[in-house]
mmCIF file of C-alpha atoms in Angstrom:
data_model
loop_
_atom_site.group_PDB
_atom_site.id
_atom_site.type_symbol
_atom_site.label_atom_id
_atom_site.label_comp_id
_atom_site.label_asym_id
_atom_site.label_seq_id
_atom_site.Cartn_x
_atom_site.Cartn_y
_atom_site.Cartn_z
ATOM 1 C CA MET A 1 90.034 110.819 111.662
ATOM 2 C CA LEU A 2 92.337 110.104 114.367
ATOM 3 C CA LYS A 3 92.786 107.620 116.934
ATOM 4 C CA LEU A 4 95.681 108.302 119.041
ATOM 5 C CA ASP A 5 97.197 107.023 122.303
ATOM 6 C CA GLU A 6 98.631 110.390 123.119
ATOM 7 C CA VAL A 7 98.627 113.843 121.440
ATOM 8 C CA ASP A 8 101.020 116.627 122.207
ATOM 9 C CA ALA A 9 100.433 119.827 120.168
ATOM 10 C CA LEU A 10 101.923 123.042 120.745
ATOM 11 C CA PHE A 11 100.649 126.157 118.895
ATOM 12 C CA ASP A 12 102.123 129.550 118.631
ATOM 13 C CA ASN A 13 98.650 131.242 118.588
ATOM 14 C CA GLU A 14 96.896 128.596 120.633
ATOM 15 C CA SER A 15 99.071 126.212 122.717
ATOM 16 C CA LEU A 16 97.256 123.051 123.234
ATOM 17 C CA VAL A 17 98.098 119.719 124.931
ATOM 18 C CA LEU A 18 95.981 116.710 124.488
ATOM 19 C CA LYS A 19 96.189 113.188 125.865
ATOM 20 C CA LEU A 20 93.168 111.032 124.427
ATOM 21 C CA ALA A 21 92.452 107.276 124.071
ATOM 22 C CA GLU A 22 90.242 108.222 120.969
ATOM 23 C CA ILE A 23 89.284 111.134 118.759
ATOM 24 C CA GLU A 24 86.257 111.167 116.534
ATOM 25 C CA PRO A 25 85.550 114.527 114.804
ATOM 26 C CA LEU A 26 82.353 115.236 112.923
ATOM 27 C CA PHE A 27 82.439 118.654 110.838
ATOM 28 C CA ASP A 28 79.783 120.710 108.943
ATOM 29 C CA ASN A 29 82.631 123.355 108.572
ATOM 30 C CA GLU A 30 84.774 122.704 111.446
ATOM 31 C CA SER A 31 82.875 120.614 113.800
ATOM 32 C CA LEU A 32 84.908 118.095 115.551
ATOM 33 C CA VAL A 33 84.185 115.002 117.663
ATOM 34 C CA LEU A 34 86.678 113.722 120.219
ATOM 35 C CA LYS A 35 86.915 110.971 122.686
ATOM 36 C CA LEU A 36 89.640 111.627 125.132
ATOM 37 C CA VAL A 37 91.102 110.369 128.287
ATOM 38 C CA GLU A 38 92.385 113.660 129.344
ATOM 39 C CA VAL A 39 92.352 117.240 127.847
ATOM 40 C CA ASP A 40 94.627 119.988 128.763
ATOM 41 C CA ALA A 41 93.918 123.130 126.677
ATOM 42 C CA LEU A 42 95.817 126.301 127.211
ATOM 43 C CA PHE A 43 94.702 129.034 124.888
ATOM 44 C CA ASP A 44 96.156 132.439 124.301
ATOM 45 C CA ASN A 45 93.012 133.929 123.513
ATOM 46 C CA GLU A 46 90.506 131.330 124.712
ATOM 47 C CA SER A 47 91.556 129.564 127.943
ATOM 48 C CA LEU A 48 88.466 127.185 128.841
ATOM 49 C CA VAL A 49 87.712 124.048 131.003
ATOM 50 C CA LEU A 50 84.283 122.793 131.254
ATOM 51 C CA LYS A 51 82.905 119.424 132.770
ATOM 52 C CA LEU A 52 78.989 119.238 132.401
ATOM 53 C CA ALA A 53 76.198 116.958 132.484
ATOM 54 C CA GLU A 54 73.784 119.119 130.660
ATOM 55 C CA ILE A 55 74.350 122.483 128.657
ATOM 56 C CA GLU A 56 71.639 124.786 127.144
ATOM 57 C CA LEU A 57 73.016 127.250 124.903
ATOM 58 C CA LEU A 58 70.908 129.599 122.598
ATOM 59 C CA SER A 59 72.479 132.231 120.202
ATOM 60 C CA ASP A 60 71.326 134.416 117.342
ATOM 61 C CA ASN A 61 73.930 133.034 114.715
ATOM 62 C CA GLU A 62 74.320 129.616 116.194
ATOM 63 C CA PRO A 63 71.565 128.695 118.584
ATOM 64 C CA LEU A 64 72.456 125.914 120.909
ATOM 65 C CA VAL A 65 70.850 123.979 123.591
ATOM 66 C CA LEU A 66 72.819 122.580 126.363
ATOM 67 C CA LYS A 67 71.936 120.966 129.828
ATOM 68 C CA LEU A 68 75.124 120.572 132.128
ATOM 69 C CA ALA A 69 75.929 119.148 135.664
ATOM 70 C CA GLU A 70 78.929 121.348 136.106
ATOM 71 C CA VAL A 71 80.393 124.059 134.261
ATOM 72 C CA GLU A 72 83.784 125.637 134.873
ATOM 73 C CA ALA A 73 84.549 128.192 132.162
ATOM 74 C CA LEU A 74 87.495 130.368 132.275
ATOM 75 C CA PHE A 75 87.250 132.889 129.082
ATOM 76 C CA ASP A 76 89.424 135.234 127.666
ATOM 77 C CA ASN A 77 87.324 135.195 124.522
ATOM 78 C CA GLU A 78 85.568 132.075 123.850
ATOM 79 C CA PRO A 79 87.587 128.827 125.081
ATOM 80 C CA LEU A 80 85.183 125.972 125.670
ATOM 81 C CA VAL A 81 85.505 122.185 126.856
ATOM 82 C CA LEU A 82 82.401 120.138 127.368
ATOM 83 C CA LYS A 83 81.217 116.863 128.544
ATOM 84 C CA LEU A 84 77.542 116.191 128.363
ATOM 85 C CA ASP A 85 74.796 113.529 128.549
ATOM 86 C CA ASP A 86 72.573 115.308 126.050
ATOM 87 C CA VAL A 87 73.100 117.981 123.484
ATOM 88 C CA GLU A 88 70.565 119.463 121.328
ATOM 89 C CA ALA A 89 71.848 122.075 118.752
ATOM 90 C CA LEU A 90 69.620 123.961 116.311
ATOM 91 C CA PHE A 91 71.611 126.471 114.072
ATOM 92 C CA ASP A 92 70.411 129.218 111.886
ATOM 93 C CA ASN A 93 73.145 128.899 109.309
ATOM 94 C CA GLU A 94 73.844 125.219 110.165
ATOM 95 C CA PRO A 95 70.921 123.798 111.627
ATOM 96 C CA LEU A 96 72.097 120.628 113.736
ATOM 97 C CA VAL A 97 70.321 118.257 116.038
ATOM 98 C CA LEU A 98 72.457 115.956 118.187
ATOM 99 C CA LYS A 99 71.752 113.304 120.929
ATOM 100 C CA LEU A 100 74.790 112.404 122.534
ATOM 101 C CA VAL A 101 76.243 110.440 125.358
ATOM 102 C CA GLU A 102 79.287 112.813 125.804
ATOM 103 C CA VAL A 103 80.321 115.838 124.081
ATOM 104 C CA GLU A 104 83.952 117.482 124.527
ATOM 105 C CA PRO A 105 84.482 120.357 122.232
ATOM 106 C CA LEU A 106 87.780 122.235 121.805
ATOM 107 C CA SER A 107 87.791 125.025 119.390
ATOM 108 C CA ASP A 108 90.091 127.829 118.001
ATOM 109 C CA ASN A 109 87.146 128.730 115.951
ATOM 110 C CA GLU A 110 84.419 126.359 116.225
ATOM 111 C CA PRO A 111 86.311 122.985 117.500
ATOM 112 C CA LEU A 112 83.796 120.437 118.683
ATOM 113 C CA VAL A 113 84.373 117.164 120.726
ATOM 114 C CA LEU A 114 81.468 114.594 120.804
ATOM 115 C CA LYS A 115 80.985 111.096 122.234
ATOM 116 C CA LEU A 116 77.500 110.278 121.066
ATOM 117 C CA ALA A 117 75.208 107.476 120.907
ATOM 118 C CA GLU A 118 72.979 109.005 118.350
ATOM 119 C CA VAL A 119 73.593 111.998 115.909
ATOM 120 C CA GLU A 120 70.928 113.610 113.812
ATOM 121 C CA PRO A 121 71.989 116.944 112.169
ATOM 122 C CA LEU A 122 69.608 118.588 109.727
ATOM 123 C CA SER A 123 70.828 121.760 107.765
ATOM 124 C CA ASP A 124 69.571 123.950 104.880
ATOM 125 C CA ASN A 125 72.762 123.391 102.757
ATOM 126 C CA GLU A 126 73.894 120.085 104.128
ATOM 127 C CA SER A 127 70.963 118.057 105.615
ATOM 128 C CA LEU A 128 72.339 115.211 107.509
ATOM 129 C CA VAL A 129 71.045 112.347 109.596
ATOM 130 C CA LEU A 130 73.443 110.392 111.679
ATOM 131 C CA LYS A 131 72.836 107.344 113.807
ATOM 132 C CA LEU A 132 76.320 105.932 115.346
ATOM 133 C CA ALA A 133 75.222 102.370 114.452
ATOM 134 C CA GLU A 134 73.672 103.790 111.028
ATOM 135 C CA VAL A 135 74.339 106.793 109.190
ATOM 136 C CA ASP A 136 71.858 108.039 106.352
ATOM 137 C CA ALA A 137 73.203 111.298 104.877
ATOM 138 C CA LEU A 138 71.314 113.231 102.167
ATOM 139 C CA PHE A 139 73.148 116.468 101.019
ATOM 140 C CA ASP A 140 71.760 119.136 98.814
ATOM 141 C CA ASN A 141 75.047 119.689 97.189
ATOM 142 C CA ASP A 142 76.903 116.516 97.820
ATOM 143 C CA PRO A 143 73.898 113.815 98.438
ATOM 144 C CA LEU A 144 75.520 111.248 100.610
ATOM 145 C CA VAL A 145 74.336 107.971 101.963
ATOM 146 C CA LEU A 146 76.230 106.082 104.632
ATOM 147 C CA LYS A 147 75.807 102.885 106.893
ATOM 148 C CA LEU A 148 78.489 102.556 109.463
ATOM 149 C CA ASP A 149 79.500 101.385 112.823
ATOM 150 C CA ASP A 150 81.713 104.266 113.526
ATOM 151 C CA VAL A 151 82.263 107.610 111.989
ATOM 152 C CA GLU A 152 85.272 109.856 112.756
ATOM 153 C CA VAL A 153 85.821 113.077 111.086
ATOM 154 C CA LEU A 154 88.878 115.396 111.395
ATOM 155 C CA SER A 155 89.027 118.523 109.174
ATOM 156 C CA ASP A 156 91.112 121.765 108.712
ATOM 157 C CA ASN A 157 88.462 122.701 106.350
ATOM 158 C CA ASP A 158 86.187 119.624 105.701
ATOM 159 C CA PRO A 159 88.333 116.509 106.448
ATOM 160 C CA LEU A 160 86.297 113.392 106.970
ATOM 161 C CA VAL A 161 87.374 110.048 108.606
ATOM 162 C CA LEU A 162 85.069 107.278 108.291
ATOM 163 C CA LYS A 163 85.107 103.576 109.636
ATOM 164 C CA LEU A 164 82.175 101.861 108.056
ATOM 165 C CA ASP A 165 81.053 98.272 107.487
ATOM 166 C CA ASP A 166 78.942 99.557 104.551
ATOM 167 C CA VAL A 167 79.202 102.916 102.840
ATOM 168 C CA GLU A 168 77.013 104.041 100.007
ATOM 169 C CA VAL A 169 77.657 107.568 98.699
ATOM 170 C CA LEU A 170 75.608 109.081 96.018
ATOM 171 C CA SER A 171 76.474 112.673 94.742
ATOM 172 C CA ASP A 172 75.851 114.877 91.744
ATOM 173 C CA ASN A 173 79.346 115.469 91.118
ATOM 174 C CA GLU A 174 80.761 112.185 92.575
ATOM 175 C CA SER A 175 78.583 109.381 92.620
ATOM 176 C CA LEU A 176 80.366 106.934 95.001
ATOM 177 C CA VAL A 177 79.549 103.484 96.401
ATOM 178 C CA LEU A 178 81.721 101.924 99.157
ATOM 179 C CA LYS A 179 81.644 98.633 101.134
ATOM 180 C CA LEU A 180 84.209 98.349 103.752
ATOM 181 C CA PRO A 181 85.434 94.861 102.751
ATOM 182 C CA GLU A 182 85.001 95.989 99.304
ATOM 183 C CA VAL A 183 84.881 99.523 97.747
ATOM 184 C CA GLU A 184 83.434 100.264 94.477
ATOM 185 C CA THR A 185 83.736 104.090 93.553
ATOM 186 C CA LEU A 186 82.146 105.364 90.356
ATOM 187 C CA PHE A 187 82.785 108.990 89.638
ATOM 188 C CA ASP A 188 81.333 111.204 86.878
ATOM 189 C CA ASN A 189 84.488 112.905 86.223
ATOM 190 C CA GLU A 190 87.033 110.251 87.623
ATOM 191 C CA PRO A 191 85.631 106.708 87.791
ATOM 192 C CA LEU A 192 87.311 104.741 90.389
ATOM 193 C CA VAL A 193 87.220 101.108 91.566
ATOM 194 C CA LEU A 194 88.645 100.254 94.870
ATOM 195 C CA LYS A 195 88.679 97.073 96.943
ATOM 196 C CA LEU A 196 90.059 97.509 100.430
ATOM 197 C CA ALA A 197 89.994 95.979 103.905
ATOM 198 C CA GLU A 198 89.384 99.460 105.471
ATOM 199 C CA VAL A 199 88.493 102.908 104.002
ATOM 200 C CA GLU A 200 88.731 105.800 106.089
ATOM 201 C CA ALA A 201 88.635 109.041 104.129
ATOM 202 C CA LEU A 202 85.880 110.697 102.163
ATOM 203 C CA PHE A 203 86.989 114.370 101.337
ATOM 204 C CA ASP A 204 85.474 117.243 99.774
ATOM 205 C CA ASN A 205 88.667 119.099 99.493
ATOM 206 C CA GLU A 206 91.316 117.459 101.333
ATOM 207 C CA PRO A 207 89.741 114.673 103.333
ATOM 208 C CA LEU A 208 92.481 112.752 105.492
ATOM 209 C CA VAL A 209 92.096 109.647 107.587
ATOM 210 C CA LEU A 210 94.689 108.698 110.285
ATOM 211 C CA LYS A 211 95.348 105.976 112.659
ATOM 212 C CA LEU A 212 98.309 106.614 114.715
ATOM 213 C CA ALA A 213 99.911 105.465 118.041
ATOM 214 C CA GLU A 214 101.507 108.845 118.825
ATOM 215 C CA VAL A 215 101.051 112.211 117.032
ATOM 216 C CA GLU A 216 103.152 115.213 117.873
ATOM 217 C CA PRO A 217 102.434 118.328 115.758
ATOM 218 C CA LEU A 218 104.694 121.341 116.394
ATOM 219 C CA PHE A 219 103.662 124.408 114.051
ATOM 220 C CA ASP A 220 105.082 127.644 113.324
ATOM 221 C CA ASN A 221 102.763 127.895 110.389
ATOM 222 C CA ASP A 222 102.133 124.344 109.066
ATOM 223 C CA PRO A 223 105.227 122.394 110.350
ATOM 224 C CA LEU A 224 104.048 118.999 111.308
ATOM 225 C CA VAL A 225 105.645 115.877 112.943
ATOM 226 C CA LEU A 226 103.613 112.601 112.880
ATOM 227 C CA LYS A 227 104.332 109.076 114.119
ATOM 228 C CA LEU A 228 101.366 106.728 113.049
ATOM 229 C CA ALA A 229 100.630 103.130 112.735
ATOM 230 C CA GLU A 230 98.352 103.806 109.786
ATOM 231 C CA VAL A 231 97.343 106.500 107.210
ATOM 232 C CA GLU A 232 94.684 106.456 104.787
ATOM 233 C CA PRO A 233 93.685 109.713 103.202
ATOM 234 C CA LEU A 234 91.555 109.730 100.028
ATOM 235 C CA PHE A 235 91.502 113.294 98.432
ATOM 236 C CA ASP A 236 88.880 114.646 95.516
ATOM 237 C CA ASN A 237 91.475 116.939 94.120
ATOM 238 C CA GLU A 238 94.566 114.826 95.589
ATOM 239 C CA PRO A 239 93.246 111.673 96.944
ATOM 240 C CA LEU A 240 95.915 110.056 98.957
ATOM 241 C CA VAL A 241 96.045 106.634 100.685
ATOM 242 C CA LEU A 242 99.021 105.988 103.280
ATOM 243 C CA LYS A 243 99.737 103.286 105.708
ATOM 244 C CA LEU A 244 102.787 104.024 107.725
ATOM 245 C CA ASP A 245 104.533 103.132 110.759
ATOM 246 C CA GLU A 246 105.902 106.388 111.234
ATOM 247 C CA VAL A 247 105.657 109.793 109.634
ATOM 248 C CA GLU A 248 107.753 112.794 110.487
ATOM 249 C CA PRO A 249 107.199 115.724 108.293
ATOM 250 C CA LEU A 250 108.890 118.910 109.190
ATOM 251 C CA SER A 251 108.254 121.979 106.922
ATOM 252 C CA ASP A 252 109.338 125.684 106.465
ATOM 253 C CA ASN A 253 106.648 125.852 103.753
ATOM 254 C CA GLU A 254 105.995 122.208 102.640
ATOM 255 C CA SER A 255 109.129 120.180 103.720
ATOM 256 C CA LEU A 256 108.145 117.001 104.624
ATOM 257 C CA VAL A 257 109.880 113.844 105.972
ATOM 258 C CA LEU A 258 108.152 110.541 105.925
ATOM 259 C CA LYS A 259 108.897 107.130 106.918
ATOM 260 C CA LEU A 260 106.307 104.368 106.166
ATOM 261 C CA ASP A 261 105.550 100.635 105.473
ATOM 262 C CA GLU A 262 103.035 101.221 102.772
ATOM 263 C CA VAL A 263 101.895 104.304 100.818
ATOM 264 C CA ASP A 264 98.711 104.088 98.529
ATOM 265 C CA ALA A 265 98.067 107.401 96.768
ATOM 266 C CA LEU A 266 95.377 107.936 94.220
ATOM 267 C CA PHE A 267 95.297 111.540 92.832
ATOM 268 C CA ASP A 268 92.542 112.956 90.501
ATOM 269 C CA ASN A 269 95.190 115.195 88.890
ATOM 270 C CA ASP A 270 98.252 113.490 89.543
ATOM 271 C CA PRO A 271 97.086 109.777 90.494
ATOM 272 C CA LEU A 272 99.874 108.131 92.430
ATOM 273 C CA VAL A 273 100.087 104.750 94.059
ATOM 274 C CA LEU A 274 102.912 103.904 96.323
ATOM 275 C CA LYS A 275 103.973 100.951 98.416
ATOM 276 C CA LEU A 276 107.235 101.646 100.237
ATOM 277 C CA ASP A 277 109.233 100.564 103.205
ATOM 278 C CA GLU A 278 110.676 104.234 103.623
ATOM 279 C CA ILE A 279 109.837 107.478 102.205
ATOM 280 C CA GLU A 280 111.705 110.710 102.890
ATOM 281 C CA PRO A 281 110.489 113.873 100.987
ATOM 282 C CA LEU A 282 112.097 117.085 101.659
ATOM 283 C CA PHE A 283 110.797 120.180 99.735
ATOM 284 C CA ASP A 284 111.954 123.645 98.923
ATOM 285 C CA ASN A 285 109.119 123.969 96.617
ATOM 286 C CA GLU A 286 108.956 120.515 95.081
ATOM 287 C CA SER A 287 112.193 118.915 96.032
ATOM 288 C CA LEU A 288 111.715 115.217 96.859
ATOM 289 C CA VAL A 289 113.766 112.355 98.355
ATOM 290 C CA LEU A 290 112.224 108.933 98.290
ATOM 291 C CA LYS A 291 113.306 105.560 99.403
ATOM 292 C CA LEU A 292 110.809 102.970 98.536
ATOM 293 C CA VAL A 293 110.637 99.203 98.092
ATOM 294 C CA GLU A 294 107.643 99.384 95.401
ATOM 295 C CA VAL A 295 105.939 102.162 93.852
ATOM 296 C CA ASP A 296 102.976 102.077 91.657
ATOM 297 C CA ALA A 297 102.233 105.565 90.098
ATOM 298 C CA LEU A 298 99.232 105.984 87.523
ATOM 299 C CA PHE A 299 99.001 109.493 86.035
ATOM 300 C CA ASP A 300 96.461 111.107 83.733
ATOM 301 C CA ASN A 301 98.931 113.135 81.813
ATOM 302 C CA GLU A 302 101.991 110.995 82.971
ATOM 303 C CA SER A 303 100.621 107.792 83.939
ATOM 304 C CA LEU A 304 103.533 105.970 85.735
ATOM 305 C CA VAL A 305 104.239 102.575 87.334
ATOM 306 C CA LEU A 306 107.572 102.028 89.304
ATOM 307 C CA LYS A 307 108.768 99.276 91.563
ATOM 308 C CA LEU A 308 111.782 100.047 93.179
ATOM 309 C CA ALA A 309 114.194 99.213 96.007
ATOM 310 C CA GLU A 310 115.296 102.708 96.542
ATOM 311 C CA ILE A 311 114.363 106.049 94.898
ATOM 312 C CA GLU A 312 116.059 109.417 95.417
ATOM 313 C CA LEU A 313 114.581 112.349 93.570
ATOM 314 C CA LEU A 314 115.899 115.725 93.860
ATOM 315 C CA SER A 315 114.617 118.486 91.676
ATOM 316 C CA ASP A 316 114.803 122.266 90.981
ATOM 317 C CA LYS A 317 111.812 121.847 88.816
ATOM 318 C CA GLU A 318 111.448 118.141 87.880
ATOM 319 C CA PRO A 319 115.373 116.784 87.848
ATOM 320 C CA LEU A 320 114.910 113.119 88.880
ATOM 321 C CA VAL A 321 117.543 110.666 90.223
ATOM 322 C CA LEU A 322 116.210 107.062 90.698
ATOM 323 C CA LYS A 323 117.981 103.935 92.029
ATOM 324 C CA LEU A 324 115.601 101.052 91.441
ATOM 325 C CA ALA A 325 115.425 97.214 91.409
ATOM 326 C CA ASP A 326 112.343 97.315 88.961
ATOM 327 C CA VAL A 327 110.955 100.277 87.147
ATOM 328 C CA GLU A 328 107.884 100.092 84.582
ATOM 329 C CA ALA A 329 106.758 103.443 83.456
ATOM 330 C CA LEU A 330 103.740 104.120 80.872
ATOM 331 C CA PHE A 331 103.356 107.751 79.968
ATOM 332 C CA ASP A 332 100.453 109.337 77.855
ATOM 333 C CA ASN A 333 102.623 111.887 76.508
ATOM 334 C CA GLU A 334 105.988 110.283 77.000
ATOM 335 C CA PRO A 335 105.266 106.495 77.236
ATOM 336 C CA LEU A 336 108.245 104.749 78.796
ATOM 337 C CA VAL A 337 108.809 101.240 79.999
ATOM 338 C CA LEU A 338 111.852 100.580 82.041
ATOM 339 C CA LYS A 339 113.086 97.370 83.750
ATOM 340 C CA LEU A 340 116.463 98.334 85.518
ATOM 341 C CA ASP A 341 118.623 97.163 88.270
ATOM 342 C CA ASP A 342 120.062 100.551 88.696
ATOM 343 C CA VAL A 343 118.873 103.814 86.968
ATOM 344 C CA ASP A 344 120.009 107.152 87.631
ATOM 345 C CA ALA A 345 117.853 109.451 85.633
ATOM 346 C CA LEU A 346 118.222 113.330 85.567
ATOM 347 C CA PHE A 347 115.278 115.077 83.532
ATOM 348 C CA ASP A 348 114.797 118.507 82.170
ATOM 349 C CA ARG A 349 111.735 117.358 80.503
ATOM 350 C CA GLU A 350 112.537 114.159 78.398
ATOM 351 C CA LEU A 351 116.257 113.755 79.133
ATOM 352 C CA LEU A 352 116.936 110.489 80.507
ATOM 353 C CA VAL A 353 120.544 108.892 81.594
ATOM 354 C CA ASP A 354 120.566 105.326 82.710
ATOM 355 C CA VAL A 355 123.484 103.493 83.710
ATOM 356 C CA GLU A 356 123.829 99.558 82.920
ATOM 357 C CA ILE A 357 120.116 98.926 82.775
ATOM 358 C CA ASP A 358 117.836 96.297 81.109
ATOM 359 C CA ALA A 359 115.557 98.894 79.606
ATOM 360 C CA GLU A 360 112.264 98.542 77.500
ATOM 361 C CA VAL A 361 111.105 101.533 76.070
ATOM 362 C CA ASP A 362 107.760 101.508 74.537
ATOM 363 C CA SER A 363 107.077 105.040 72.866
ATOM 364 C CA ASP A 364 103.460 105.399 71.238
ATOM 365 C CA ALA A 365 103.030 109.158 71.718
#
């Protein structure tokens, strides 16, 4: 989910330039909902610009009903941009029923932009019923019940972004109950309890929630540069919650640079909670450089809690260098409790070197 004042995206395969006031994507697979002030899309394969009041589209694989006032389409293959008053889509594979005020879809494969007063999707695999003021979702695989004032989903695969007053999620694998002033999550595998002022990420694989003042992504493959006001991602596999003033990731493969005010990360496999003033990670494979004010990390195998003024971690595999004001580490396999003014630790596995520190080591394992 993205709310941006301006988005400048330059793609190698699909050059795209967007200036939007608000973006609200809703996905079955890659369905996207966007509210934009201006959209300038230039596609190599799919150049397309459409302004319509009503569109009626019927297809074998993806039967769609659209009624438009005006359509201006320039296709190489399938470029599409839509603004509509009423959209009713019924799909063979993904039956969907939508009633919207305005719809603006931009797709590489199936990008969709929607401004809707009411959304009611019904599908064989993922039967879904949505009403912008209220959302009731019942899924065959992932039963979900939502009551929200606003829903904004952006996904690479299945990313979901939600702004809700009341969220109640019930699923076979991951039963979840959320209330925006208060969040209570109970998982079959990973029971979780959260109390937040705002929750904006519920992902099947890698859900991400972003609120940014400006986003400027430049991709060769996945290189990304972001400047955001707030980022709150929660992942099933790698749940992450971030609140940042500025995020600038640049990667060959995964090289990342982050500057944030606060970072709250909760991971299923590697649960991590971070609160920092500035984070700057640079990865070859996993090389990381961090500067933080406070870090709270809780790991399943390596539960860790850190409060530091500055952290600088550089690793081939896991070599670590830390400069901290306060460090409290509790490990399952390697239980460790440290309170230090300055710590320089270089680990192979359990090798620790600290310089002039006040350390308390609690080794139960």
